[in-house]
Coordinates of C-alpha atoms and ligand atoms in Angstrom, one line a residue:
Chain A
M1 CA -115.3 52.1 59.3
L2 CA -116.1 54.3 61.8
T3 CA -120.0 53.7 63.4
T4 CA -121.4 55.8 66.2
V5 CA -123.0 54.3 69.4
R6 CA -126.7 54.6 69.5
K7 CA -127.2 52.5 72.9
N8 CA -125.0 50.2 74.9
T9 CA -127.8 48.4 77.1
M10 CA -127.1 46.1 80.1
L11 CA -129.2 43.0 80.2
T12 CA -127.7 41.2 82.9
D13 CA -124.8 41.7 85.0
R14 CA -122.4 40.3 82.1
I15 CA -124.7 40.5 78.9
Y16 CA -124.9 43.8 76.8
R17 CA -126.7 45.0 73.6
L18 CA -124.6 47.5 71.8
T19 CA -126.8 49.3 69.2
L20 CA -124.6 51.4 66.6
S21 CA -125.4 53.5 63.5
A22 CA -123.9 51.6 60.9
P23 CA -126.0 52.2 57.6
Q24 CA -123.2 50.6 55.2
V25 CA -122.9 47.3 57.3
A26 CA -127.1 47.2 57.8
A27 CA -127.6 47.4 54.0
D28 CA -125.1 44.8 53.0
A29 CA -125.3 42.1 56.0
Q30 CA -126.8 38.6 55.7
P31 CA -127.7 36.8 59.3
G32 CA -124.8 34.8 60.4
Q33 CA -122.2 37.2 59.5
F34 CA -120.0 39.3 61.9
V35 CA -118.3 42.3 62.2
H36 CA -114.5 42.6 63.7
V37 CA -114.5 45.4 66.3
R38 CA -111.7 47.4 67.4
T39 CA -112.0 47.9 71.2
V40 CA -109.9 50.9 71.7
P41 CA -109.5 54.4 69.6
P42 CA -107.4 54.1 66.5
T43 CA -104.4 55.7 68.4
S44 CA -104.0 52.7 70.7
W45 CA -102.6 49.3 69.8
D46 CA -103.2 47.4 73.0
P47 CA -105.4 45.3 73.1
F48 CA -103.9 44.5 69.5
L49 CA -106.4 42.3 68.2
R50 CA -110.1 43.2 66.9
R51 CA -112.9 41.3 68.3
P52 CA -115.2 39.3 66.3
L53 CA -118.9 39.4 67.0
S54 CA -122.3 38.3 65.3
I55 CA -124.7 40.6 63.8
H56 CA -127.7 40.2 66.3
D57 CA -130.2 42.5 64.9
C58 CA -130.0 44.6 61.9
S59 CA -132.6 47.5 60.5
R60 CA -131.7 48.2 56.6
E61 CA -134.2 51.0 57.2
E62 CA -132.9 52.8 60.2
G63 CA -129.3 52.1 59.1
I64 CA -128.3 50.3 62.6
I65 CA -127.5 47.0 63.9
A66 CA -127.2 45.5 67.2
L67 CA -124.4 43.3 68.9
L68 CA -125.3 41.1 71.9
Y69 CA -122.3 40.4 73.8
E70 CA -120.9 38.7 77.2
V71 CA -118.1 40.5 79.1
V72 CA -115.4 37.9 79.5
G73 CA -112.4 39.7 79.1
R74 CA -110.2 42.9 78.1
G75 CA -111.8 43.5 75.0
T76 CA -115.5 43.0 75.8
T77 CA -114.9 45.3 79.4
L78 CA -113.9 47.8 77.0
L79 CA -116.9 47.8 75.1
S80 CA -119.1 47.7 78.0
R81 CA -118.0 51.2 78.9
L82 CA -119.0 52.5 75.3
R83 CA -121.6 55.6 75.5
P84 CA -124.2 56.7 73.2
G85 CA -122.1 59.1 70.4
D86 CA -119.1 57.2 71.0
E87 CA -117.5 56.1 67.8
V88 CA -116.5 52.7 67.3
D89 CA -114.2 51.4 64.6
L90 CA -115.4 48.4 62.8
L91 CA -114.8 46.1 59.7
G92 CA -117.7 44.3 58.1
P93 CA -120.1 42.6 57.4
L94 CA -117.6 39.7 57.1
G95 CA -117.6 35.9 56.5
R96 CA -120.3 33.6 55.0
G97 CA -123.9 33.7 56.8
F98 CA -126.4 31.0 57.0
T99 CA -128.4 29.9 53.7
L100 CA -131.9 30.5 54.2
V101 CA -133.4 27.0 53.5
P102 CA -137.1 27.3 51.8
D103 CA -139.8 24.8 52.3
R104 CA -138.5 23.7 55.4
R105 CA -139.5 24.4 58.9
P106 CA -136.9 26.2 60.5
V107 CA -135.3 25.3 64.0
L108 CA -133.1 27.8 65.2
V109 CA -130.7 26.3 68.1
G110 CA -128.8 28.6 70.6
G111 CA -126.1 27.7 73.2
G112 CA -125.6 30.5 75.6
L113 CA -124.6 33.6 73.7
G114 CA -124.7 31.1 70.6
L115 CA -128.3 32.9 70.4
A116 CA -126.7 36.5 69.1
P117 CA -127.0 35.6 65.3
L118 CA -130.0 33.8 65.7
L119 CA -132.4 37.1 66.3
F120 CA -131.1 38.4 62.7
L121 CA -131.7 35.1 61.0
A122 CA -135.4 34.9 62.5
R123 CA -136.1 38.3 61.4
R124 CA -134.9 37.5 57.8
L125 CA -137.1 33.9 57.8
R126 CA -140.2 36.0 58.9
E127 CA -139.3 38.1 56.2
A128 CA -139.2 35.1 53.8
R129 CA -142.6 34.2 55.6
Q130 CA -141.4 31.3 57.4
R131 CA -142.0 30.7 61.1
P132 CA -138.6 29.4 63.2
V133 CA -139.0 27.4 66.1
V134 CA -136.4 28.8 68.5
L135 CA -134.7 26.6 71.1
V136 CA -132.6 28.3 73.7
G137 CA -130.2 26.9 76.4
C138 CA -128.5 28.5 79.3
R139 CA -127.0 27.7 82.6
R140 CA -129.2 30.0 84.6
G141 CA -132.6 31.4 84.0
S142 CA -130.6 34.8 85.0
D143 CA -128.4 34.4 81.5
V144 CA -131.5 34.1 79.4
V145 CA -131.8 37.2 76.9
A146 CA -133.7 38.4 73.8
I147 CA -136.6 35.8 74.3
D148 CA -139.1 38.7 74.1
D149 CA -137.2 40.1 70.8
F150 CA -137.7 36.4 69.3
A151 CA -141.5 36.1 70.8
A152 CA -142.1 39.7 68.8
L153 CA -141.4 38.2 65.7
D154 CA -143.8 35.6 66.6
C155 CA -141.3 32.9 66.4
K156 CA -142.1 29.7 68.8
V157 CA -139.5 29.9 71.7
E158 CA -138.6 27.0 74.4
V159 CA -136.0 27.4 77.1
A160 CA -133.9 25.0 78.8
T161 CA -131.6 25.8 81.7
E162 CA -129.1 23.6 83.5
D163 CA -130.4 24.6 86.7
G164 CA -134.0 24.4 85.7
S165 CA -134.7 28.0 87.0
L166 CA -136.7 28.8 83.7
G167 CA -138.3 26.6 81.2
C168 CA -137.3 22.9 81.0
K169 CA -134.5 21.4 83.1
G170 CA -131.5 20.3 81.0
M171 CA -129.7 21.1 77.7
V172 CA -130.7 22.6 74.6
T173 CA -130.3 19.2 73.3
T174 CA -132.8 18.1 75.4
L175 CA -135.3 20.4 73.5
A176 CA -133.8 19.4 70.4
E177 CA -134.5 15.6 71.0
K178 CA -138.0 16.5 71.9
H179 CA -138.8 19.1 68.9
L180 CA -136.6 18.2 65.9
E181 CA -138.5 16.6 63.0
C182 CA -137.2 14.9 59.8
E183 CA -138.0 17.7 57.5
D184 CA -136.5 20.7 59.3
A185 CA -133.5 22.9 58.7
V186 CA -131.7 23.4 61.7
Y187 CA -129.3 26.6 62.4
A188 CA -127.5 26.3 65.1
C189 CA -124.8 28.2 67.1
G190 CA -123.1 27.4 70.5
P191 CA -120.3 25.6 72.2
R192 CA -118.6 23.2 69.9
P193 CA -119.6 20.1 72.2
M194 CA -123.3 21.2 71.6
L195 CA -122.7 21.6 67.8
A196 CA -121.5 18.2 67.8
A197 CA -124.5 16.6 69.7
I198 CA -127.1 18.8 67.7
A199 CA -125.0 17.2 64.5
G200 CA -125.8 13.7 65.9
L201 CA -129.3 14.3 66.2
C202 CA -129.6 16.0 63.0
R203 CA -128.2 12.9 61.0
G204 CA -130.4 10.7 63.2
A205 CA -133.5 12.5 62.2
G206 CA -132.5 13.4 58.4
A207 CA -132.6 17.3 59.3
L208 CA -130.3 19.8 57.6
L209 CA -128.0 21.4 59.7
Q210 CA -125.8 24.7 59.4
V211 CA -123.7 25.6 62.4
S212 CA -122.0 28.6 63.4
L213 CA -118.3 28.1 64.8
E214 CA -116.0 30.3 66.7
E215 CA -112.1 30.1 66.4
K216 CA -109.9 33.3 67.4
M217 CA -109.0 35.4 64.9
G218 CA -106.3 37.8 63.6
C219 CA -107.3 39.5 60.3
G220 CA -110.9 38.3 59.9
I221 CA -110.6 38.7 56.5
G222 CA -108.9 35.4 55.1
A223 CA -105.2 36.2 55.2
C224 CA -103.5 35.2 58.2
L225 CA -104.9 31.6 58.3
V226 CA -104.9 31.8 62.1
C227 CA -108.7 30.6 62.5
A228 CA -108.2 27.1 61.3
C229 CA -111.0 25.0 61.6
P230 CA -110.6 21.1 60.8
T231 CA -112.3 19.7 57.8
P232 CA -112.3 16.4 55.3
K233 CA -110.3 18.3 52.9
G234 CA -107.8 20.3 55.0
Y235 CA -107.9 23.3 57.4
A236 CA -111.3 25.9 56.5
R237 CA -110.6 29.5 57.5
V238 CA -113.8 30.3 59.9
C239 CA -113.4 34.2 59.2
T240 CA -114.0 33.8 55.3
D241 CA -115.0 30.1 54.5
G242 CA -117.2 30.3 57.6
P243 CA -118.5 31.0 60.4
V244 CA -121.3 29.0 59.1
F245 CA -120.5 25.9 57.6
W246 CA -123.0 23.0 56.5
A247 CA -122.6 20.2 59.2
E248 CA -120.9 17.9 56.9
E249 CA -118.3 20.2 55.7
V250 CA -116.6 20.2 59.0
D251 CA -115.0 18.1 61.7
L252 CA -117.0 19.4 65.1
R253 CA -114.8 17.4 67.2
G254 CA -111.7 19.0 66.2
Chain B
M1 CA -95.2 64.8 45.8
A2 CA -92.1 63.6 47.8
D3 CA -90.2 61.1 46.0
L4 CA -90.2 57.7 47.9
T5 CA -88.4 55.3 45.8
A6 CA -86.2 52.6 47.8
V7 CA -83.1 51.2 46.4
L8 CA -82.0 48.4 48.2
G9 CA -79.0 46.5 46.0
P10 CA -80.7 45.0 42.6
L11 CA -84.3 45.4 44.2
Q12 CA -85.9 48.9 43.5
L13 CA -89.4 50.0 45.3
P14 CA -91.7 52.6 44.6
N15 CA -91.5 53.4 48.4
P16 CA -90.1 51.8 51.2
V17 CA -93.4 50.3 52.8
L18 CA -93.8 46.6 51.9
V19 CA -96.4 43.8 53.8
A20 CA -94.8 41.6 55.9
S21 CA -94.9 37.5 54.7
G22 CA -97.7 35.3 56.3
T23 CA -99.7 38.6 57.4
F24 CA -101.3 39.4 54.1
G25 CA -101.9 36.1 52.4
Y26 CA -101.4 36.8 48.6
G27 CA -102.5 40.2 48.8
E28 CA -106.2 39.8 47.3
E29 CA -108.2 39.7 50.7
Y30 CA -106.7 43.1 51.4
G31 CA -107.5 44.4 47.8
T32 CA -111.0 44.8 49.1
Y33 CA -109.6 47.6 51.8
I34 CA -106.7 49.1 49.8
D35 CA -105.3 49.6 46.4
L36 CA -102.4 47.2 46.5
N37 CA -101.1 48.9 43.3
R38 CA -99.8 51.7 46.2
L39 CA -97.8 49.6 48.5
G40 CA -93.8 49.4 48.3
G41 CA -94.2 45.7 48.0
I42 CA -95.7 42.3 48.8
M43 CA -94.3 39.6 50.2
V44 CA -96.5 36.6 50.2
K45 CA -97.1 33.7 52.4
G46 CA -94.3 30.9 53.2
T47 CA -94.2 28.7 50.3
T48 CA -92.8 25.2 50.7
L49 CA -92.2 22.3 48.0
H50 CA -95.0 20.3 49.0
P51 CA -98.5 21.3 50.3
R52 CA -98.4 22.0 54.2
R53 CA -101.5 21.2 56.3
G54 CA -100.0 23.8 58.8
N55 CA -100.7 23.2 63.0
R56 CA -104.0 22.3 64.9
P57 CA -105.7 25.3 66.1
P58 CA -105.8 27.4 68.6
R59 CA -103.2 29.1 66.5
I60 CA -103.1 32.4 67.8
V61 CA -103.3 34.2 71.4
E62 CA -103.1 37.9 72.0
T63 CA -100.5 38.9 74.1
P64 CA -99.7 42.7 75.5
A65 CA -99.5 44.7 72.4
G66 CA -99.2 42.0 70.2
L67 CA -99.9 38.6 69.3
L68 CA -98.3 34.7 69.2
N69 CA -99.2 32.8 66.5
S70 CA -98.5 29.1 65.3
V71 CA -99.7 28.9 61.7
G72 CA -97.3 26.4 61.1
L73 CA -96.4 27.5 57.1
Q74 CA -99.8 26.4 56.1
N75 CA -99.5 27.0 52.1
P76 CA -100.5 25.0 48.7
G77 CA -97.3 24.3 47.9
V78 CA -94.8 26.1 45.1
D79 CA -96.3 24.4 42.2
A80 CA -99.8 25.4 43.3
V81 CA -98.8 29.0 44.4
I82 CA -97.1 29.5 40.7
S83 CA -100.2 28.1 39.0
E84 CA -102.9 29.5 41.4
E85 CA -101.6 32.3 43.2
L86 CA -98.8 34.3 41.0
P87 CA -101.4 34.9 37.8
K88 CA -103.3 36.9 39.9
L89 CA -100.8 39.1 41.1
K90 CA -99.3 39.7 37.3
E91 CA -100.9 42.9 36.5
L92 CA -99.8 44.6 39.9
K93 CA -97.8 47.5 39.9
C94 CA -95.9 46.7 43.3
P95 CA -92.9 44.3 43.4
V96 CA -94.0 40.7 44.4
I97 CA -91.5 38.9 46.7
V98 CA -91.8 35.4 47.7
N99 CA -91.1 34.0 50.9
I100 CA -89.8 30.7 50.8
A101 CA -89.4 27.8 53.3
G102 CA -88.5 24.3 53.8
S103 CA -87.3 21.6 56.3
T104 CA -84.1 20.8 54.3
V105 CA -81.6 22.6 52.5
D106 CA -82.6 20.6 49.3
E107 CA -86.1 21.8 49.6
Y108 CA -85.1 25.3 49.8
A109 CA -83.2 25.0 46.7
Q110 CA -85.8 23.3 44.9
V111 CA -88.4 25.9 45.5
A112 CA -85.9 28.7 44.5
A113 CA -85.5 26.6 41.3
R114 CA -89.3 26.5 40.7
L115 CA -89.5 30.2 41.1
D116 CA -86.3 31.2 39.1
G117 CA -87.3 33.5 36.5
H118 CA -90.8 34.0 37.1
P119 CA -92.0 37.3 35.5
T120 CA -94.1 38.1 38.7
V121 CA -91.3 37.6 40.9
A122 CA -89.1 40.2 41.9
A123 CA -86.8 38.5 44.6
L124 CA -87.1 35.7 46.9
E125 CA -87.0 35.9 50.7
I126 CA -85.7 32.9 52.4
N127 CA -87.3 32.4 55.7
V128 CA -84.6 30.7 57.9
S129 CA -86.6 30.2 61.0
C130 CA -88.1 26.7 60.1
P131 CA -86.8 23.7 62.2
N132 CA -84.2 21.7 60.0
V133 CA -85.1 17.9 60.3
N134 CA -81.8 16.8 59.3
E135 CA -80.2 18.5 62.3
G136 CA -82.9 17.3 65.0
G137 CA -85.5 20.2 64.6
M138 CA -83.0 23.2 65.5
A139 CA -84.0 26.1 63.5
F140 CA -81.6 26.7 60.7
G141 CA -81.5 30.6 61.7
T142 CA -79.9 29.7 64.8
D143 CA -76.7 28.6 63.4
P144 CA -74.5 30.7 61.0
A145 CA -73.0 27.5 59.4
M146 CA -76.7 26.1 58.7
V147 CA -77.7 29.7 57.4
R148 CA -74.7 29.8 55.0
E149 CA -75.8 26.5 53.6
V150 CA -79.3 27.4 53.0
V151 CA -78.6 30.7 51.4
Q152 CA -75.7 29.0 49.1
A153 CA -78.2 26.2 48.2
V154 CA -80.7 28.8 47.1
R155 CA -78.0 31.4 45.5
G156 CA -76.9 28.1 43.1
S157 CA -80.7 27.9 42.0
T158 CA -81.7 31.3 41.0
D159 CA -80.8 34.6 39.7
L160 CA -83.3 36.4 41.3
P161 CA -82.4 39.0 44.0
L162 CA -82.1 37.2 47.4
I163 CA -83.3 38.3 50.9
C164 CA -82.2 36.5 53.9
K165 CA -85.0 36.7 56.7
L166 CA -83.3 36.5 59.9
S167 CA -84.3 34.9 63.4
P168 CA -84.1 36.9 66.2
N169 CA -83.9 33.9 68.5
V170 CA -80.0 33.8 68.0
G171 CA -77.3 35.0 70.5
D172 CA -75.5 36.8 68.1
I173 CA -77.4 38.3 65.0
V174 CA -74.4 40.1 63.6
Q175 CA -72.8 36.5 62.8
V176 CA -75.8 35.2 61.4
A177 CA -76.0 38.4 59.2
E178 CA -72.8 38.0 57.9
A179 CA -73.2 34.3 56.9
A180 CA -76.0 35.2 55.2
V181 CA -74.2 37.9 53.0
E182 CA -71.2 35.8 52.6
A183 CA -73.2 33.0 51.2
G184 CA -74.9 35.5 48.7
A185 CA -77.9 37.4 50.2
Q186 CA -78.0 40.9 48.8
I187 CA -80.7 42.3 51.2
L188 CA -81.4 41.2 54.7
S189 CA -84.8 41.2 56.2
L190 CA -85.4 41.3 60.0
I191 CA -87.0 40.4 62.4
N192 CA -89.0 37.6 62.4
T193 CA -91.2 36.5 65.4
V194 CA -89.8 36.0 68.6
L195 CA -90.0 32.5 70.1
G196 CA -92.5 32.9 72.8
M197 CA -94.9 31.0 74.8
S198 CA -98.6 31.3 76.7
I199 CA -100.3 29.4 79.0
D200 CA -104.2 29.2 80.1
V201 CA -104.4 29.2 83.8
G202 CA -108.0 28.1 83.4
T203 CA -107.1 24.7 81.7
R204 CA -103.6 24.8 83.4
R205 CA -102.3 23.9 79.7
P206 CA -100.2 25.9 77.1
T207 CA -102.5 28.2 75.2
L208 CA -101.4 27.2 71.6
T209 CA -101.7 23.5 70.5
N210 CA -98.3 23.9 69.3
V211 CA -97.0 25.1 72.5
F212 CA -94.6 27.5 71.4
G213 CA -95.4 30.5 68.9
G214 CA -93.9 33.4 67.4
L215 CA -94.5 37.1 69.0
S216 CA -95.3 39.9 66.7
G217 CA -96.6 43.6 66.7
P218 CA -95.5 46.6 68.7
A219 CA -94.4 44.2 71.9
I220 CA -91.3 43.4 69.9
R221 CA -90.4 46.8 68.1
P222 CA -87.5 47.6 70.4
I223 CA -85.9 44.4 70.1
A224 CA -86.2 44.4 66.0
V225 CA -84.7 48.4 65.9
R226 CA -82.0 47.0 67.9
M227 CA -81.2 44.2 65.8
V228 CA -81.5 46.4 62.8
W229 CA -79.2 49.0 64.4
E230 CA -76.6 46.5 65.2
V231 CA -76.9 44.5 62.0
Y232 CA -76.5 48.2 59.7
Q233 CA -73.3 49.2 62.0
A234 CA -71.6 45.7 61.5
L235 CA -72.6 45.3 57.4
R236 CA -74.0 48.4 56.1
V237 CA -76.1 46.1 53.7
P238 CA -79.6 46.9 52.6
I239 CA -81.8 46.1 54.9
I240 CA -85.9 45.5 55.2
G241 CA -86.6 46.5 59.1
M242 CA -89.9 44.9 60.6
G243 CA -91.3 43.9 63.6
G244 CA -94.3 46.2 65.3
I245 CA -94.4 48.6 62.8
A246 CA -97.7 50.7 63.2
S247 CA -96.7 54.4 62.2
G248 CA -94.8 56.6 60.3
R249 CA -92.9 57.4 63.5
D250 CA -91.9 53.4 63.9
A251 CA -90.9 53.0 60.1
L252 CA -88.7 56.3 60.7
E253 CA -87.3 54.7 63.8
F254 CA -86.2 51.6 61.6
I255 CA -85.0 53.6 58.7
L256 CA -82.6 55.8 61.0
A257 CA -81.4 52.7 62.6
G258 CA -80.5 51.5 59.0
A259 CA -83.4 49.7 57.4
G260 CA -83.8 51.2 53.4
A261 CA -87.3 49.6 53.6
V262 CA -89.8 48.2 56.0
A263 CA -92.4 45.8 55.8
V264 CA -96.0 45.6 58.0
G265 CA -97.1 42.6 59.3
S266 CA -99.7 42.1 62.4
A267 CA -100.8 46.0 62.2
N268 CA -102.7 45.0 58.9
F269 CA -104.9 42.7 61.1
T270 CA -105.9 46.0 63.4
D271 CA -105.8 48.3 60.5
P272 CA -106.0 47.1 57.0
G273 CA -105.3 50.9 55.9
V274 CA -102.2 51.1 58.0
C275 CA -99.6 50.8 55.1
L276 CA -101.1 53.6 53.1
K277 CA -101.2 55.9 56.2
I278 CA -97.7 54.8 56.8
I279 CA -96.6 56.1 53.6
R280 CA -98.6 59.3 53.8
E281 CA -96.9 60.0 57.0
L282 CA -93.4 59.5 55.8
E283 CA -94.3 61.8 52.9
E284 CA -95.5 64.2 55.0
Y285 CA -92.1 64.0 57.3
I286 CA -89.8 64.3 54.0
E287 CA -91.9 67.2 53.1
A288 CA -91.8 69.0 56.7
Q289 CA -87.9 68.1 57.1
G290 CA -87.4 69.7 53.2
L291 CA -85.9 66.5 52.1
D292 CA -85.5 65.2 48.8
G293 CA -86.1 61.3 49.7
L294 CA -85.3 59.0 52.4
S295 CA -81.9 57.8 51.2
S296 CA -80.2 60.5 53.8
L297 CA -82.3 59.3 56.5
V298 CA -80.8 55.7 56.3
G299 CA -79.0 54.9 59.3
A300 CA -78.7 58.3 60.1
A301 CA -79.2 57.5 63.9
H302 CA -75.5 56.1 64.0
P303 CA -73.1 58.5 65.2
Ligands
FAD1 C1 -117.4 34.8 64.3 C2 -117.8 34.7 65.7 C3 -118.9 35.5 66.1 C4 -118.9 35.9 67.7 N1 -120.1 36.1 67.9 C5 -119.9 36.7 69.2 C6 -121.6 37.4 69.9 O1 -122.5 37.6 69.1 N2 -121.2 37.8 71.3 C7 -120.4 37.1 72.0 O2 -120.7 37.5 73.1 N3 -119.4 36.5 71.9 C8 -119.1 36.6 70.4 N4 -118.2 35.6 70.1 C9 -116.8 35.7 70.7 C10 -116.1 36.9 71.1 O3 -115.4 37.0 69.9 C11 -115.2 36.6 72.5 O4 -115.9 36.5 73.6 C12 -114.2 37.9 72.8 O5 -113.5 38.1 71.6 C13 -113.9 37.9 73.9 O6 -112.8 38.8 73.9 P1 -112.3 39.7 75.4 O7 -111.3 40.6 74.8 O8 -113.4 40.3 76.6 O9 -111.6 38.3 76.0 P2 -110.2 37.7 75.9 O10 -110.4 36.4 76.7 O11 -109.4 38.9 77.0 O12 -109.5 37.8 74.5 C14 -108.5 37.4 74.3 C15 -108.5 37.2 72.9 O13 -109.1 36.1 72.8 C16 -109.9 35.9 71.7 N5 -111.4 35.4 71.9 C17 -111.7 35.0 73.3 N6 -112.7 34.5 73.4 C18 -112.9 34.1 71.9 C19 -114.0 33.2 71.4 N7 -115.1 32.7 72.2 N8 -114.0 33.2 70.2 C20 -113.2 33.7 69.3 N9 -112.1 34.5 69.8 C21 -112.0 34.6 71.3 C22 -110.5 37.6 71.7 O14 -110.9 38.1 70.6 C23 -108.8 38.1 71.7 O15 -108.1 37.9 70.7 C24 -117.8 35.6 68.6 C25 -116.9 34.9 68.0 C26 -116.4 34.7 66.8 C27 -115.3 33.7 66.2
FMN2 C1 -99.9 35.2 61.4 C2 -98.4 35.3 61.1 C3 -97.8 34.6 60.2 C4 -96.4 34.5 59.5 N1 -95.9 33.7 58.7 C5 -94.7 34.0 58.2 C6 -94.1 33.3 57.2 O1 -94.8 32.4 56.5 N2 -93.1 33.8 56.8 C7 -92.3 34.3 57.3 O2 -91.2 34.8 56.8 N3 -92.4 35.4 58.2 C8 -93.7 35.1 58.8 N4 -94.5 35.9 59.7 C9 -93.7 36.9 60.2 C10 -94.0 38.4 59.9 O3 -93.6 38.4 58.4 C11 -92.9 39.0 60.7 O4 -91.6 39.2 60.3 C12 -93.3 39.1 62.0 O5 -94.6 39.1 62.4 C13 -92.8 40.7 62.5 O6 -93.4 41.5 62.2 P1 -94.8 42.4 62.8 O7 -94.6 42.5 64.0 O8 -95.0 43.6 62.1 O9 -95.8 41.5 62.4 C14 -95.5 35.6 60.1 C15 -96.4 36.4 61.0 C16 -97.8 36.2 61.5 C17 -98.3 37.3 62.6
FES3 S1 -108.5 35.5 60.9 FE1 -107.1 35.6 59.3 S2 -107.5 34.0 58.0 FE2 -109.2 34.2 59.7

């Protein structure tokens, strides 16, 4: 599906926010779902694969979605060169998103760019009259983005940085240890070791946990089986059975 | 509109554009994006006697104009395919071809026997690129004698049209092709993925947990075209050509080299609509050239 670039804003030296006119995606999207983005025009086959990116924000009324991405390789470098008016081919919304848990305090935990899907989630939680606590962990203060957007939704935001240059010094797990309560519904996205640590904390506290996982993808729609994630019942497909799983469904050490 | 019917020995296809095994699941997922009835045929995922878990991730790495995969034949086993998957394909207008695999000759034969006579199955495609556990894990497809044995055993277990899918990881593809035909394969499909490897310079370890993977996508197209050319030249058997096809032009290259039909694999990942686009481009080509159909083009590049 062809979408049109509205804005492609550089937020830090490596992190960009891409805003796209995509009414159909915006109408159907659920928080935690992703889009599969072609980084080159339809006539080019190199880079060959699409890139999975979480839906960072979404406005049904305006028919726009936003993606928050870090430039790490060829595909994201190509995305960073997009200008307003350019066309971007994407598939989506794809995958299983977060289940909004009623009557429990939502705690959103994002490690690094794992923060990406949480803004859209916070927006939908606010629409459901819940008030999320957002815990953000980054390496340095200069990597911390989108905080103001959460604050604008009237979320309570806590930041941890590994070098202590912003918020408290430490990891997002340090914040989670401090803030988690047993009746919480926790929504987490970030590196696998972080998710495993959060899962340990949630088990200890009796909190419900959903995790959003990353795995390299081919088709993105469930057909090729390359995006395998170990579960007690064999491999699940991150692209269609996930990317969001209940923590008990998956083996986070694998 | 141009008639695209393709006849490959005992197998007749509404048009010459199939989808390649393992890249298209059982079709269901792509059904959201395209009308599956318009395909020339669906070659479903590799099916083994018993369920297979598949390899540990990561199972994919992107490479220049292609990708390496090491799915490891993850599938629910032939009985589950018969009870769960084939019924969903029953109403489909295009032929369904089941790709079969095994780690022993007997396993291939047993899978074939269970699928024999199934009303939804138009043909079997034998994937000989699997390791033979009785021969120290050497792939069946690398040795003409082993290919002969597998195809013969399958031939003895079913009356369905038989396609043998050749591995490109051999010295002389014609020898293997000959063995497959002599043993009873009526159609050859080629090529399967090219053995390859990638190393992560960050971790200084192989990128795929399985170490080696199969290369596919436009990167392998010239190898595939060459092999189709060689096999057609030597044997003039019906061929389904594949390897990196992503456009009507690509498909025509294979047809001119000797393929009566083509299959599209990895390009579906990039563009779920690519097969319908290829069919349209073939129709346009035939009309622009004032031809009745494709048959006069098959192998036409040969002197
Ligand atoms: C469901 C999902 C949602 C994601 N959401 C975001 C997001 O919102 N923001 C963001 O910055 N990143 C996100 N990622 C990671 C993002 O997909 C990769 O950073 C991106 O694909 C890198 O592409 P590249 O060409 O720049 O890097 P390269 O390293 O050159 O990519 C090479 C190949 O590896 C794949 N790849 C590399 N890193 C990853 C990774 N971490 N996960 C999956 N595939 C990878 C690429 O897709 C490509 O096929 C998400 C991943 C998944 C699976
Ligand atoms: C993810 C993936 C899974 C595959 N699984 C199978 C399989 O189960 N059986 C088989 O015979 N070939 C399998 N193949 C090979 C393809 O059917 C095809 O022969 C090969 O990819 C070349 O075509 P392409 O370049 O168009 O993808 C697989 C390929 C890919 C990329
Ligand atoms: S990426 Fe193909 S099944 Fe998930």
